[in-house]
XYZ file of C-alpha atoms in Angstrom:
781
model
C 0.000 0.000 0.000
C 0.972 3.675 -0.191
C 2.249 3.946 3.376
C 4.295 0.815 2.882
C 5.809 2.336 -0.239
C 6.793 5.442 1.631
C 8.514 3.353 4.265
C 10.394 1.312 1.685
C 11.653 4.504 0.105
C 12.857 5.835 3.436
C 14.624 2.599 4.275
C 16.557 2.581 1.016
C 17.761 6.109 1.757
C 19.632 4.905 4.804
C 17.102 4.994 7.632
C 17.057 1.209 8.047
C 19.639 -0.809 9.924
C 22.596 -1.903 7.853
C 22.024 0.895 5.295
C 20.060 -1.425 3.028
C 22.516 -4.319 3.193
C 21.561 -7.881 4.108
C 21.034 -8.153 7.860
C 23.859 -9.865 9.665
C 23.540 -12.345 12.476
C 25.766 -10.079 14.540
C 26.517 -6.394 14.207
C 29.902 -6.880 15.833
C 31.594 -9.328 13.431
C 32.255 -9.396 9.704
C 31.628 -12.589 7.727
C 34.245 -11.779 5.128
C 37.394 -13.897 5.032
C 40.474 -12.039 6.210
C 43.875 -12.545 7.725
C 44.218 -12.622 11.523
C 45.704 -9.121 11.428
C 42.778 -7.763 9.402
C 40.308 -9.374 11.822
C 42.091 -7.788 14.802
C 42.018 -4.364 13.120
C 38.331 -4.825 12.297
C 37.515 -5.720 15.899
C 39.327 -2.646 17.238
C 37.414 -0.374 14.866
C 34.104 -1.855 15.939
C 34.397 -1.622 19.684
C 32.118 1.393 19.441
C 30.401 3.566 16.871
C 29.598 7.226 17.400
C 26.224 8.836 16.632
C 25.980 9.801 12.981
C 23.778 12.826 13.677
C 25.788 15.893 12.648
C 26.585 17.972 15.699
C 25.731 15.289 18.265
C 28.190 15.318 21.136
C 27.730 11.601 21.979
C 31.032 9.864 21.172
C 30.041 6.722 23.073
C 26.220 6.389 22.825
C 24.352 4.115 25.208
C 21.061 2.435 24.273
C 18.285 3.514 26.645
C 15.804 0.904 25.361
C 17.437 -2.424 26.296
C 14.497 -4.070 24.556
C 16.320 -6.723 22.525
C 18.319 -9.568 24.035
C 21.020 -8.520 21.593
C 20.881 -4.846 22.674
C 24.217 -3.130 22.044
C 23.971 -1.319 25.387
C 27.165 0.788 25.343
C 28.915 -1.331 22.758
C 28.892 -1.559 18.958
C 25.837 -1.396 16.717
C 25.600 -0.896 12.979
C 23.610 2.282 13.569
C 22.649 4.514 16.464
C 19.280 6.232 16.320
C 19.427 9.758 17.731
C 16.536 11.275 19.742
C 18.561 13.922 21.565
C 22.138 14.562 22.603
C 22.315 11.965 25.353
C 19.470 9.684 24.218
C 20.007 6.993 21.574
C 18.802 3.501 20.818
C 20.625 0.788 18.956
C 19.874 -0.972 15.696
C 19.057 -4.205 17.505
C 16.320 -2.532 19.585
C 15.035 -0.847 16.436
C 14.633 -4.315 14.867
C 12.994 -5.652 18.022
C 9.970 -3.381 17.488
C 10.088 -2.779 13.738
C 10.394 -6.337 12.353
C 7.091 -8.207 12.157
C 8.678 -11.472 13.339
C 10.209 -9.898 16.441
C 8.680 -9.988 19.941
C 8.179 -6.225 20.195
C 6.351 -5.765 16.906
C 2.837 -6.185 18.373
C 3.574 -3.540 21.012
C 4.645 -1.083 18.322
C 1.690 -1.991 16.060
C -0.831 -1.454 18.887
C 0.669 1.927 19.744
C 0.703 2.878 16.080
C -3.018 2.120 15.778
C -3.869 4.450 18.686
C -1.514 7.151 17.405
C -2.940 7.189 13.871
C -6.550 7.201 15.108
C -5.963 10.213 17.390
C -3.034 12.112 15.917
C -1.822 13.791 12.773
C 1.952 13.298 12.868
C 3.756 10.261 11.482
C 3.737 7.211 13.813
C 7.434 6.506 13.259
C 9.458 4.145 15.390
C 11.388 7.127 16.752
C 8.090 8.670 17.849
C 7.192 5.353 19.525
C 10.504 5.216 21.375
C 10.146 8.832 22.540
C 6.532 8.335 23.583
C 6.740 4.874 25.176
C 10.306 3.731 25.881
C 12.408 6.682 27.021
C 12.793 6.800 30.810
C 11.194 9.629 32.767
C 13.237 12.287 34.551
C 12.103 13.860 37.793
C 13.485 16.633 39.998
C 14.109 16.288 43.708
C 11.693 18.518 45.631
C 14.109 19.244 48.482
C 14.872 22.995 48.221
C 18.579 22.472 48.928
C 18.904 19.719 46.304
C 16.687 20.134 43.191
C 18.809 17.606 41.280
C 17.361 15.701 38.350
C 17.188 11.917 38.526
C 16.366 9.347 35.862
C 13.628 6.929 36.871
C 13.938 3.262 36.044
C 12.072 2.131 32.961
C 9.181 0.472 34.746
C 8.245 3.565 36.809
C 5.479 5.753 35.363
C 5.671 9.444 36.171
C 2.510 11.049 37.585
C 1.766 14.570 38.775
C 1.642 13.370 42.394
C 5.017 11.643 42.085
C 6.563 14.751 40.481
C 5.161 16.869 43.337
C 6.648 14.684 46.090
C 9.759 13.037 44.644
C 12.965 13.047 46.655
C 16.330 11.543 45.812
C 16.517 7.901 46.848
C 12.727 7.559 47.114
C 11.771 3.883 47.221
C 8.832 2.466 45.296
C 6.738 -0.699 45.558
C 5.439 0.402 48.981
C 8.935 0.560 50.473
C 8.960 3.799 52.478
C 12.555 3.977 53.672
C 14.856 6.655 52.287
C 18.625 6.508 52.248
C 19.774 9.757 53.874
C 22.706 10.589 51.595
C 21.072 10.187 48.182
C 20.933 13.941 47.499
C 24.717 14.034 47.771
C 25.036 11.779 44.724
C 26.134 13.782 41.652
C 23.628 14.709 38.975
C 23.852 12.975 35.589
C 26.230 15.009 33.364
C 23.692 14.954 30.524
C 21.375 17.264 32.510
C 23.860 20.144 32.320
C 23.925 19.865 28.510
C 20.142 20.315 28.300
C 20.487 23.942 29.423
C 22.619 24.868 26.407
C 20.802 26.535 23.515
C 22.146 24.062 20.942
C 20.605 21.111 22.784
C 17.067 22.065 21.728
C 18.150 22.357 18.090
C 19.457 18.775 18.212
C 16.120 17.401 19.438
C 14.657 15.102 16.769
C 11.039 15.140 17.970
C 9.152 17.869 19.871
C 7.822 17.042 23.346
C 4.193 15.901 23.476
C 2.685 15.948 26.965
C 0.539 13.199 28.440
C -2.449 13.953 30.703
C -2.058 17.701 30.240
C -4.566 19.918 32.111
C -5.298 21.413 28.665
C -6.597 18.088 27.348
C -10.311 18.546 28.252
C -10.271 22.033 26.669
C -8.883 20.791 23.362
C -10.801 17.617 22.483
C -11.637 19.040 19.040
C -7.961 19.290 18.043
C -5.409 16.703 16.999
C -3.432 16.317 20.255
C -0.039 16.490 18.534
C -0.992 19.838 16.951
C -1.460 21.388 20.406
C 1.506 19.870 22.247
C -0.102 16.682 23.550
C 0.538 13.014 22.892
C -2.028 11.158 20.742
C -1.327 8.023 22.774
C -2.377 9.823 25.926
C -5.634 11.155 24.469
C -8.567 10.172 26.676
C -11.103 11.097 24.016
C -12.961 8.152 22.517
C -14.744 10.228 19.911
C -13.547 10.872 16.409
C -12.262 14.313 15.449
C -15.430 14.993 13.455
C -17.623 14.165 16.439
C -15.590 16.277 18.843
C -15.642 19.272 16.500
C -19.419 19.334 16.822
C -18.912 20.315 20.473
C -18.373 24.046 20.178
C -17.369 24.425 23.809
C -15.940 21.304 25.487
C -17.332 20.559 28.916
C -14.704 20.961 31.627
C -16.096 19.931 35.051
C -16.248 22.789 37.545
C -15.148 25.412 35.022
C -16.856 28.819 34.995
C -18.841 28.940 31.702
C -17.390 32.380 30.982
C -13.853 30.906 30.805
C -13.117 29.987 27.190
C -9.369 30.638 26.779
C -8.945 28.621 23.568
C -10.533 29.037 20.163
C -12.278 25.916 18.952
C -11.673 24.885 15.290
C -13.298 27.257 12.774
C -14.154 29.704 15.574
C -13.016 33.331 15.495
C -13.742 36.825 16.774
C -13.631 36.124 20.514
C -11.707 38.517 22.751
C -8.782 37.343 24.905
C -8.800 33.949 23.219
C -5.804 32.108 21.721
C -5.316 29.532 19.000
C -3.968 26.480 20.862
C -2.170 25.330 17.699
C -0.491 28.628 16.829
C 1.739 31.234 18.494
C 0.493 34.834 18.727
C 2.623 37.659 17.305
C 3.741 38.919 20.716
C 4.698 35.350 21.662
C 6.818 34.982 18.525
C 8.484 38.296 19.338
C 9.271 37.166 22.886
C 10.249 33.577 21.992
C 11.730 33.641 18.455
C 13.549 30.347 19.061
C 10.209 28.533 18.836
C 9.169 30.067 15.510
C 10.362 27.078 13.475
C 8.707 24.442 15.658
C 6.364 25.940 18.267
C 5.287 22.592 19.773
C 7.180 22.922 23.064
C 5.976 26.486 23.570
C 2.361 25.576 22.725
C 2.466 22.584 25.076
C 3.664 24.809 27.940
C 1.408 27.775 27.175
C -1.706 25.613 26.801
C -0.919 23.778 30.037
C -0.450 27.078 31.896
C -3.630 28.683 30.525
C -5.727 25.614 31.309
C -4.284 25.304 34.828
C -5.013 28.985 35.538
C -8.616 28.800 34.366
C -9.209 25.639 36.378
C -8.193 27.487 39.537
C -8.015 31.270 39.250
C -8.244 31.840 43.017
C -4.622 30.914 43.741
C -1.347 32.142 42.296
C -0.153 29.781 39.575
C 3.521 28.968 40.127
C 6.158 27.088 38.166
C 6.125 24.376 40.831
C 2.387 23.781 40.368
C 2.723 23.619 36.583
C 5.893 21.528 36.477
C 4.284 18.529 38.134
C 1.810 18.342 35.222
C 4.550 18.195 32.587
C 4.408 14.491 31.875
C 6.777 13.666 29.017
C 9.529 11.080 28.690
C 13.211 11.794 28.276
C 15.616 14.617 29.009
C 13.295 16.996 27.171
C 11.251 17.142 30.386
C 14.227 18.871 32.026
C 14.222 21.454 29.219
C 10.441 21.952 29.435
C 10.612 22.663 33.175
C 13.480 25.099 32.573
C 11.493 26.952 29.862
C 8.391 26.982 32.072
C 9.689 29.871 34.193
C 10.102 32.130 31.161
C 6.696 31.321 29.717
C 4.960 31.731 33.082
C 6.689 35.078 33.699
C 5.709 36.321 30.214
C 2.066 35.306 30.653
C 1.932 36.899 34.107
C 3.439 40.136 32.785
C 0.888 40.186 29.951
C -1.974 39.773 32.433
C -3.085 36.440 30.925
C -2.680 34.598 34.238
C -2.181 35.538 37.896
C -4.359 38.585 37.380
C -7.573 40.129 38.701
C -8.155 40.396 42.448
C -5.713 37.648 43.283
C -4.175 37.834 46.749
C -0.454 37.268 46.138
C 1.556 36.497 49.269
C 4.735 37.601 47.510
C 5.305 39.761 44.411
C 4.705 38.027 41.068
C 7.318 40.221 39.386
C 10.733 41.348 40.682
C 10.746 43.743 43.640
C 11.805 46.705 41.473
C 8.303 46.798 39.959
C 6.492 46.811 43.285
C 7.082 50.371 44.499
C 3.963 52.190 43.268
C 2.308 55.411 44.418
C -1.185 56.392 43.239
C -2.125 60.094 43.121
C -5.928 60.558 43.030
C -7.558 63.974 42.570
C -10.884 62.970 44.129
C -11.665 62.067 47.713
C -12.459 58.522 46.552
C -11.011 55.984 44.123
C -12.800 54.803 40.990
C -13.173 57.897 38.813
C -16.145 57.319 36.506
C -16.993 54.167 38.427
C -19.004 55.326 41.425
C -21.583 53.257 43.252
C -24.496 54.706 45.227
C -26.353 52.706 47.891
C -28.711 55.468 49.055
C -31.792 53.960 47.340
C -31.735 50.573 49.067
C -29.851 48.778 46.278
C -26.475 49.443 44.671
C -26.820 51.771 41.698
C -23.873 52.643 39.493
C -23.763 56.385 38.917
C -21.231 55.440 36.248
C -20.709 51.911 34.941
C -22.637 48.893 36.246
C -23.211 46.591 33.272
C -20.713 44.081 31.840
C -21.145 43.787 28.071
C -20.078 40.288 27.046
C -18.803 38.073 29.857
C -16.855 35.383 27.988
C -13.156 35.854 28.896
C -13.983 39.263 30.356
C -11.585 40.100 33.226
C -14.529 41.507 35.188
C -16.163 38.071 35.065
C -12.827 36.602 36.215
C -12.733 38.937 39.228
C -16.312 38.046 40.142
C -15.400 34.365 40.006
C -12.354 34.996 42.212
C -14.475 36.800 44.821
C -17.477 34.498 44.554
C -19.710 37.347 43.327
C -22.707 36.318 41.259
C -23.641 38.604 38.363
C -27.224 38.909 37.151
C -27.677 37.834 33.548
C -29.785 40.400 31.709
C -32.625 38.963 29.652
C -33.198 39.892 26.010
C -36.815 40.959 26.366
C -37.435 44.706 26.142
C -41.036 45.728 25.479
C -41.446 49.182 23.961
C -44.107 51.305 25.650
C -45.718 54.322 24.039
C -46.885 57.421 25.870
C -50.544 56.614 26.436
C -49.681 53.168 27.812
C -49.833 51.016 24.666
C -47.320 48.202 24.210
C -45.787 48.391 20.729
C -46.464 45.408 18.470
C -43.241 43.315 18.524
C -43.583 42.868 14.736
C -43.241 46.640 14.244
C -40.236 46.746 16.595
C -38.607 43.849 14.714
C -39.257 45.468 11.322
C -37.813 48.831 12.344
C -34.843 47.153 14.014
C -34.194 45.477 10.642
C -34.411 48.830 8.786
C -32.175 50.490 11.403
C -29.470 47.839 10.974
C -29.877 47.940 7.190
C -29.158 51.684 7.255
C -25.969 51.057 9.255
C -24.986 48.301 6.801
C -25.251 50.786 3.915
C -23.071 53.224 5.891
C -20.530 50.406 6.348
C -20.447 49.807 2.588
C -20.122 53.532 1.857
C -17.066 53.984 4.080
C -14.993 51.147 2.594
C -13.206 53.359 0.071
C -13.381 56.630 2.020
C -10.406 58.438 3.510
C -10.493 60.501 6.711
C -10.836 63.659 4.607
C -14.029 62.238 3.059
C -15.620 61.533 6.429
C -19.045 62.910 7.313
C -21.189 63.034 10.485
C -22.957 59.745 11.214
C -26.307 61.457 11.798
C -26.117 63.165 8.418
C -25.213 59.922 6.672
C -28.013 57.983 8.393
C -30.590 60.523 7.265
C -29.208 60.467 3.710
C -29.407 56.658 3.496
C -32.883 56.620 4.992
C -34.113 59.274 2.536
C -32.647 57.416 -0.457
C -34.167 54.142 0.662
C -37.650 55.605 1.046
C -37.424 57.287 -2.357
C -36.131 54.213 -4.182
C -38.534 51.781 -2.510
C -41.507 54.175 -2.724
C -42.160 53.289 0.916
C -43.307 55.486 3.749
C -42.860 54.764 7.441
C -45.957 55.188 9.582
C -45.904 57.673 12.437
C -45.378 54.855 14.948
C -42.644 53.255 12.829
C -40.852 56.597 12.645
C -40.991 56.874 16.463
C -39.653 53.330 16.875
C -36.765 54.216 14.523
C -36.047 57.245 16.733
C -35.895 54.888 19.733
C -33.214 52.816 18.000
C -31.291 55.962 17.050
C -31.378 57.094 20.690
C -29.769 53.762 21.638
C -27.057 54.490 19.075
C -26.456 57.883 20.700
C -26.295 56.121 24.084
C -23.658 53.728 22.671
C -21.604 56.618 21.242
C -22.152 58.930 24.186
C -22.914 61.791 21.805
C -25.357 63.317 19.387
C -24.851 61.683 15.982
C -23.913 64.977 14.306
C -20.576 64.826 16.190
C -19.756 61.174 15.468
C -17.648 59.885 12.568
C -19.665 57.939 9.974
C -16.420 56.323 8.867
C -15.124 55.219 12.272
C -18.044 55.234 14.722
C -17.688 51.471 15.364
C -13.955 51.173 14.639
C -13.423 48.619 17.437
C -15.795 46.112 15.791
C -12.940 45.200 13.441
C -11.312 43.488 16.435
C -12.497 40.470 18.410
C -15.001 41.604 21.046
C -16.329 40.080 24.256
C -19.179 37.696 23.572
C -21.753 35.951 25.718
C -24.106 37.226 28.393
C -24.601 40.868 29.270
C -24.814 41.106 33.038
C -25.668 43.533 35.808
C -23.191 43.852 38.673
C -25.811 43.955 41.398
C -23.149 44.695 44.033
C -21.535 47.301 41.802
C -17.980 47.709 40.571
C -16.781 49.156 43.879
C -16.460 45.694 45.433
C -13.860 44.860 42.791
C -12.181 48.269 42.937
C -11.603 48.253 46.668
C -10.217 44.727 46.495
C -7.813 45.785 43.709
C -6.752 48.792 45.801
C -5.835 46.765 48.895
C -2.268 47.372 49.998
C -1.621 50.234 47.568
C -0.167 53.594 48.591
C -3.031 55.855 47.442
C -3.055 59.622 48.053
C -6.576 61.036 47.629
C -7.421 64.742 47.224
C -4.148 65.047 45.346
C -4.723 66.525 41.869
C -1.613 66.594 39.695
C -0.740 69.912 38.056
C 2.558 69.230 36.303
C 4.668 66.354 34.973
C 8.276 67.206 34.151
C 10.070 64.425 32.283
C 12.938 66.536 30.925
C 15.541 64.960 33.215
C 16.702 61.459 34.116
C 13.778 61.074 36.525
C 10.193 62.264 36.210
C 9.006 64.983 38.609
C 5.286 65.108 39.442
C 3.834 68.177 41.180
C 0.412 68.297 42.827
C -1.831 71.355 43.276
C -0.583 71.972 46.842
C 3.050 72.006 45.699
C 3.962 68.506 46.866
C 6.461 66.717 44.612
C 7.255 63.103 43.778
C 10.048 61.701 41.648
C 9.819 58.450 39.729
C 11.442 56.438 36.949
C 8.120 56.077 35.178
C 4.700 57.744 35.411
C 1.370 56.345 34.260
C -1.263 58.984 33.381
C -4.865 57.752 33.610
C -6.871 60.976 33.619
C -10.038 61.234 31.461
C -9.634 62.439 27.874
C -11.295 65.792 28.628
C -8.606 66.774 31.112
C -5.912 66.147 28.507
C -7.890 68.188 25.961
C -8.174 71.101 28.403
C -4.485 70.979 29.450
C -5.221 70.532 33.150
C -1.798 68.900 33.474
C 1.258 70.809 32.251
C 3.794 68.494 30.590
C 7.441 69.505 30.241
C 8.481 69.102 27.510
C 5.022 69.458 25.903
C 3.493 66.247 24.594
C 4.427 65.390 20.984
C 2.300 67.039 18.294
C 1.209 63.616 17.051
C -0.269 62.768 20.444
C -1.941 66.168 20.845
C -3.604 65.780 17.444
C -4.927 62.350 18.460
C -6.214 63.715 21.779
C -8.299 66.327 19.972
C -9.552 63.950 17.261
C -11.546 62.003 19.835
C -14.764 63.237 21.372
C -15.673 63.334 25.054
C -19.071 61.638 25.211
C -21.675 62.440 27.844
C -24.662 60.514 29.171
C -26.488 61.083 32.438
C -28.491 58.779 34.688
C -31.534 59.191 36.870
C -32.462 56.702 39.575
C -35.790 56.629 41.393
C -36.838 54.687 44.492
C -40.555 53.952 44.887
C -42.685 52.698 47.784
C -43.662 49.620 45.741
C -43.004 47.945 42.363
C -45.868 49.358 40.280
C -44.366 48.067 36.996
C -44.183 44.334 37.742
C -47.478 43.258 36.208
C -46.909 45.074 32.926
C -43.268 44.148 32.240
C -43.692 40.532 33.426
C -40.256 39.867 34.854
C -38.194 41.645 32.189
C -35.021 43.436 33.308
C -35.849 46.606 31.366
C -38.423 48.281 29.160
C -38.219 50.902 26.441
C -39.881 54.287 26.025
C -40.909 55.323 22.502
C -40.267 59.093 22.171
C -43.192 61.254 21.075
C -40.965 63.005 18.539
C -37.435 63.819 17.454
C -37.143 66.560 20.079
C -37.700 64.001 22.887
C -35.220 61.420 21.568
C -32.808 60.250 24.274
C -34.946 61.461 27.181
C -35.397 58.352 29.402
C -35.283 55.921 26.452
C -34.810 52.763 28.567
C -35.739 51.998 32.193
C -33.770 49.333 34.096
C -35.115 47.368 37.071
C -32.132 47.354 39.432
C -33.276 44.613 41.804
C -33.263 41.192 40.134
C -34.620 39.755 43.388
C -37.803 41.793 42.770
C -37.901 43.082 46.366
C -36.715 46.691 46.181
C -38.514 49.189 43.937
C -35.760 51.069 42.073
C -35.730 52.137 38.418
C -32.809 53.706 36.584
C -32.992 55.469 33.226
C -30.568 57.002 30.723
C -30.389 60.522 29.292
C -28.449 60.672 26.010
C -27.980 62.693 22.822
C -29.564 66.172 22.693
C -31.480 65.380 25.883
C -28.238 65.762 27.859
C -27.952 69.465 27.053
C -31.708 69.866 27.708
C -31.376 68.737 31.332
C -27.952 70.268 32.040
C -29.362 73.526 33.392
C -32.547 72.070 34.905
C -32.986 71.633 38.635
C -32.957 68.007 39.786
C -36.617 68.282 40.827
C -37.546 69.421 37.314
C -35.785 66.407 35.794
C -37.578 64.085 38.227
C -40.936 65.692 37.374
C -40.296 65.154 33.651
C -39.312 61.539 34.276
C -42.449 60.964 36.373
C -44.580 62.486 33.619
C -43.124 59.939 31.198
C -43.642 57.014 33.593
C -47.264 58.008 34.209
C -47.807 58.084 30.440
C -46.218 54.655 30.017
C -48.335 53.207 32.865
C -51.428 55.312 32.193
C -53.818 52.505 33.121
C -52.659 52.466 36.747
C -51.508 54.658 39.582
C -47.801 55.529 39.616
C -46.668 56.646 43.103
C -44.330 59.517 43.847
C -40.699 58.450 44.343
C -39.502 58.337 47.938
C -35.899 59.047 46.940
C -33.831 59.737 43.826
C -30.531 60.928 42.421
C -29.397 62.424 39.104
C -25.827 62.333 37.820
C -23.961 65.420 36.578
C -20.914 64.002 34.849
C -20.717 66.981 32.477
C -20.169 69.256 35.484
C -17.827 66.903 37.354
C -14.512 68.788 37.527
C -12.363 65.628 37.393
C -14.130 63.915 34.481
C -16.406 66.285 32.508
C -17.355 63.278 30.370
C -18.667 59.709 30.371
C -16.682 57.926 27.646
C -14.888 58.640 24.383
C -15.975 58.399 20.727
C -14.380 59.127 17.332
C -15.283 62.581 16.072
C -16.000 63.289 12.400
C -12.678 63.301 10.556
C -10.974 61.166 13.197
C -10.049 57.485 13.224
C -9.612 54.580 15.600
C -5.840 54.933 15.264
C -6.066 57.880 17.665
C -6.626 55.396 20.529
C -3.325 53.683 19.696
C -1.499 57.020 19.500
C -2.888 58.025 22.886
C -1.551 54.739 24.239
C 2.021 55.426 23.068
C 4.521 56.176 25.815
C 6.730 59.258 25.668
C 10.478 58.637 25.950
C 9.887 55.454 27.940
C 9.051 57.653 30.952
C 5.444 58.826 30.617
C 2.786 56.195 29.910
C -0.956 56.505 29.298
C -3.923 54.284 30.203
C -7.699 54.563 30.382
C -10.654 53.672 28.152
C -9.638 56.351 25.611
C -6.303 54.550 25.086
C -7.824 51.155 24.295
C -8.611 50.830 20.594
C -10.071 47.343 20.988
C -12.346 47.971 23.976
C -13.012 51.714 24.362
C -15.883 53.157 26.440
C -15.810 50.291 28.973
C -14.481 49.492 32.439
C -13.014 46.335 30.927
C -11.132 48.423 28.364
C -9.822 50.763 31.047
C -8.655 47.850 33.214
C -6.959 46.084 30.306
C -5.192 49.292 29.288
C -3.692 49.394 32.783
C -2.533 45.787 32.451
C -1.063 46.643 29.034
C 0.931 49.596 30.393
C 2.105 47.681 33.467
C 3.394 45.009 31.088
C 5.197 47.610 28.953
C 6.753 49.277 31.991
C 7.912 45.952 33.424
C 9.345 44.862 30.057
C 11.473 48.016 29.917
């Protein structure tokens, strides 16, 4: 058959024992007739044979397999088979497994059957020897020893053995230990493994058995993701396993999906388990040719972290799960430290509200001072408990929980988020519930308009940009003319409702927003899954993150001087601090209004980017009532919509949220967006409440709506230390401005915040991740 033909071809090229010659009864003697002198010379030449692998340092190879009765051991064989510098097997042991009439053939054939059914790589005899016959190596766990020892062939390495092994440990239920075993010297081959050339001389990449990543990656060929096909516990075929979009991992938080499944894409903070990311290739260029070892380690680390994110993941915890035969295990454990450090620095593991007993990075990175202008931490995250439940004056909703670091923090603290339902009935003033068919139809037209805008912008430059509101109206007008359609009065109002949601998303009236770049971040993978309400608010997470930090409140910064070797920071009362690096996290508006004086001034490129972004504003109103008058009408939904009576009312209380999922407290919160923000800016709070109550009484006209017993209204536009809610791209701008804002200046002044995160702007998640990004950059320098 074809595979047989391929093997025959390989054998004739010199891979077989005897280089294609007739097999001899003994590899140590020649059958040719010769004089006594010639025979003596021949015997002296054949006392040993060195490894033929170019560059191999083994002058006197030793066979590790000892499978054949005729094993060469440390003597002569017609050919040595090289697995690594220090690991070879002889021609006789090759024959023992490869020849169909030999005792070992069935063992090899059985392994080969499992390998080919689960894996993708060639089931060669070398792969068999590496996977099944090489001895295991294990490191002594005594802190003052840490020497590597080779286990005897019959001992199987397990995670528990790796975690407890000590030199001289007895097996077969014999518990005695010889006291001086740690004093025995380490095998000289271990020292060679550390050298860079050793890895290049490795014939086969390491494939782990029983990796913690295994249950995450059942849809992949194991050997494509750093795992052994012989150790695959999956009984299903690849086709069957690929039908499982998300493998079931017992006890795993459903929001933890660190690996892409085959044919899946567009999921934030997710990695391809069979491919290195660009920043990984940059950090570990030595694995670019064959990334298997790196992938095996990275996948093991990621899986281990997501299985238990409440404890610091250390090299020691990971190392015990590296189950692979041969000296390559020594190299894998050595590389583990680097990979773990890189992933920690990038915020992929050991992150969130983890309580670390000792610093995860070197001590030089742990001296941090936080200067906060307000009398509280959190900035635009500010929780209010005055109404009987926690209400976020700023952020409170998590948009897309899969792989979201906020979901990770909630899991670490045991905080349960409330999943928001999809139902949102639209109520008209007068009390009528809008026909869902009309809502669905207008939602379709609304999205169709945005699709046309997306097509229009494909070949447009920044200079050809136009306001989104203007473009939307143009597309709508053209559609109605070409289709000879006319929206009814109600349909027009429902369209206005959807446009008000768009203004809420942008944080601005649409005449300020770029038609070309309004949704620039959608070109990147976004957070998917449930949208949730943090019923306990963000403050629980914030205060946990702030534990142990040196935070100075009521300390607004006036000047940052980075002209010298160190950076000098001056606060409004004249106090000064000096530092090697400074991270600026003030809202975009404060940079636009030059509230901080930089010396030298910030680069022109950065200033231009700062002014090309807009400072979006929304406001909130929260009302506490004596009872839940809305329950019967909204039937358990988490929110309901308000259809505006006309264009002039668009954005005025467009959606009302029920802030108590337990349905005990009576608190509603609503949003003010778009032109409505400027309408309420100069109104007294009582006037805004009266207008909101007028709307609620119209929406629930068929029943009595009680007066609120308490309320609050936000004033972010007047807040001296924010003057905004979140950023957007102004007409003529582009998403690149976020990246430019994120650039450091001279390796001394760094910038973070939602307006520096091109992928996830406008969100708490984006702000948090920008901080992780900058911490990583500062630590890398």
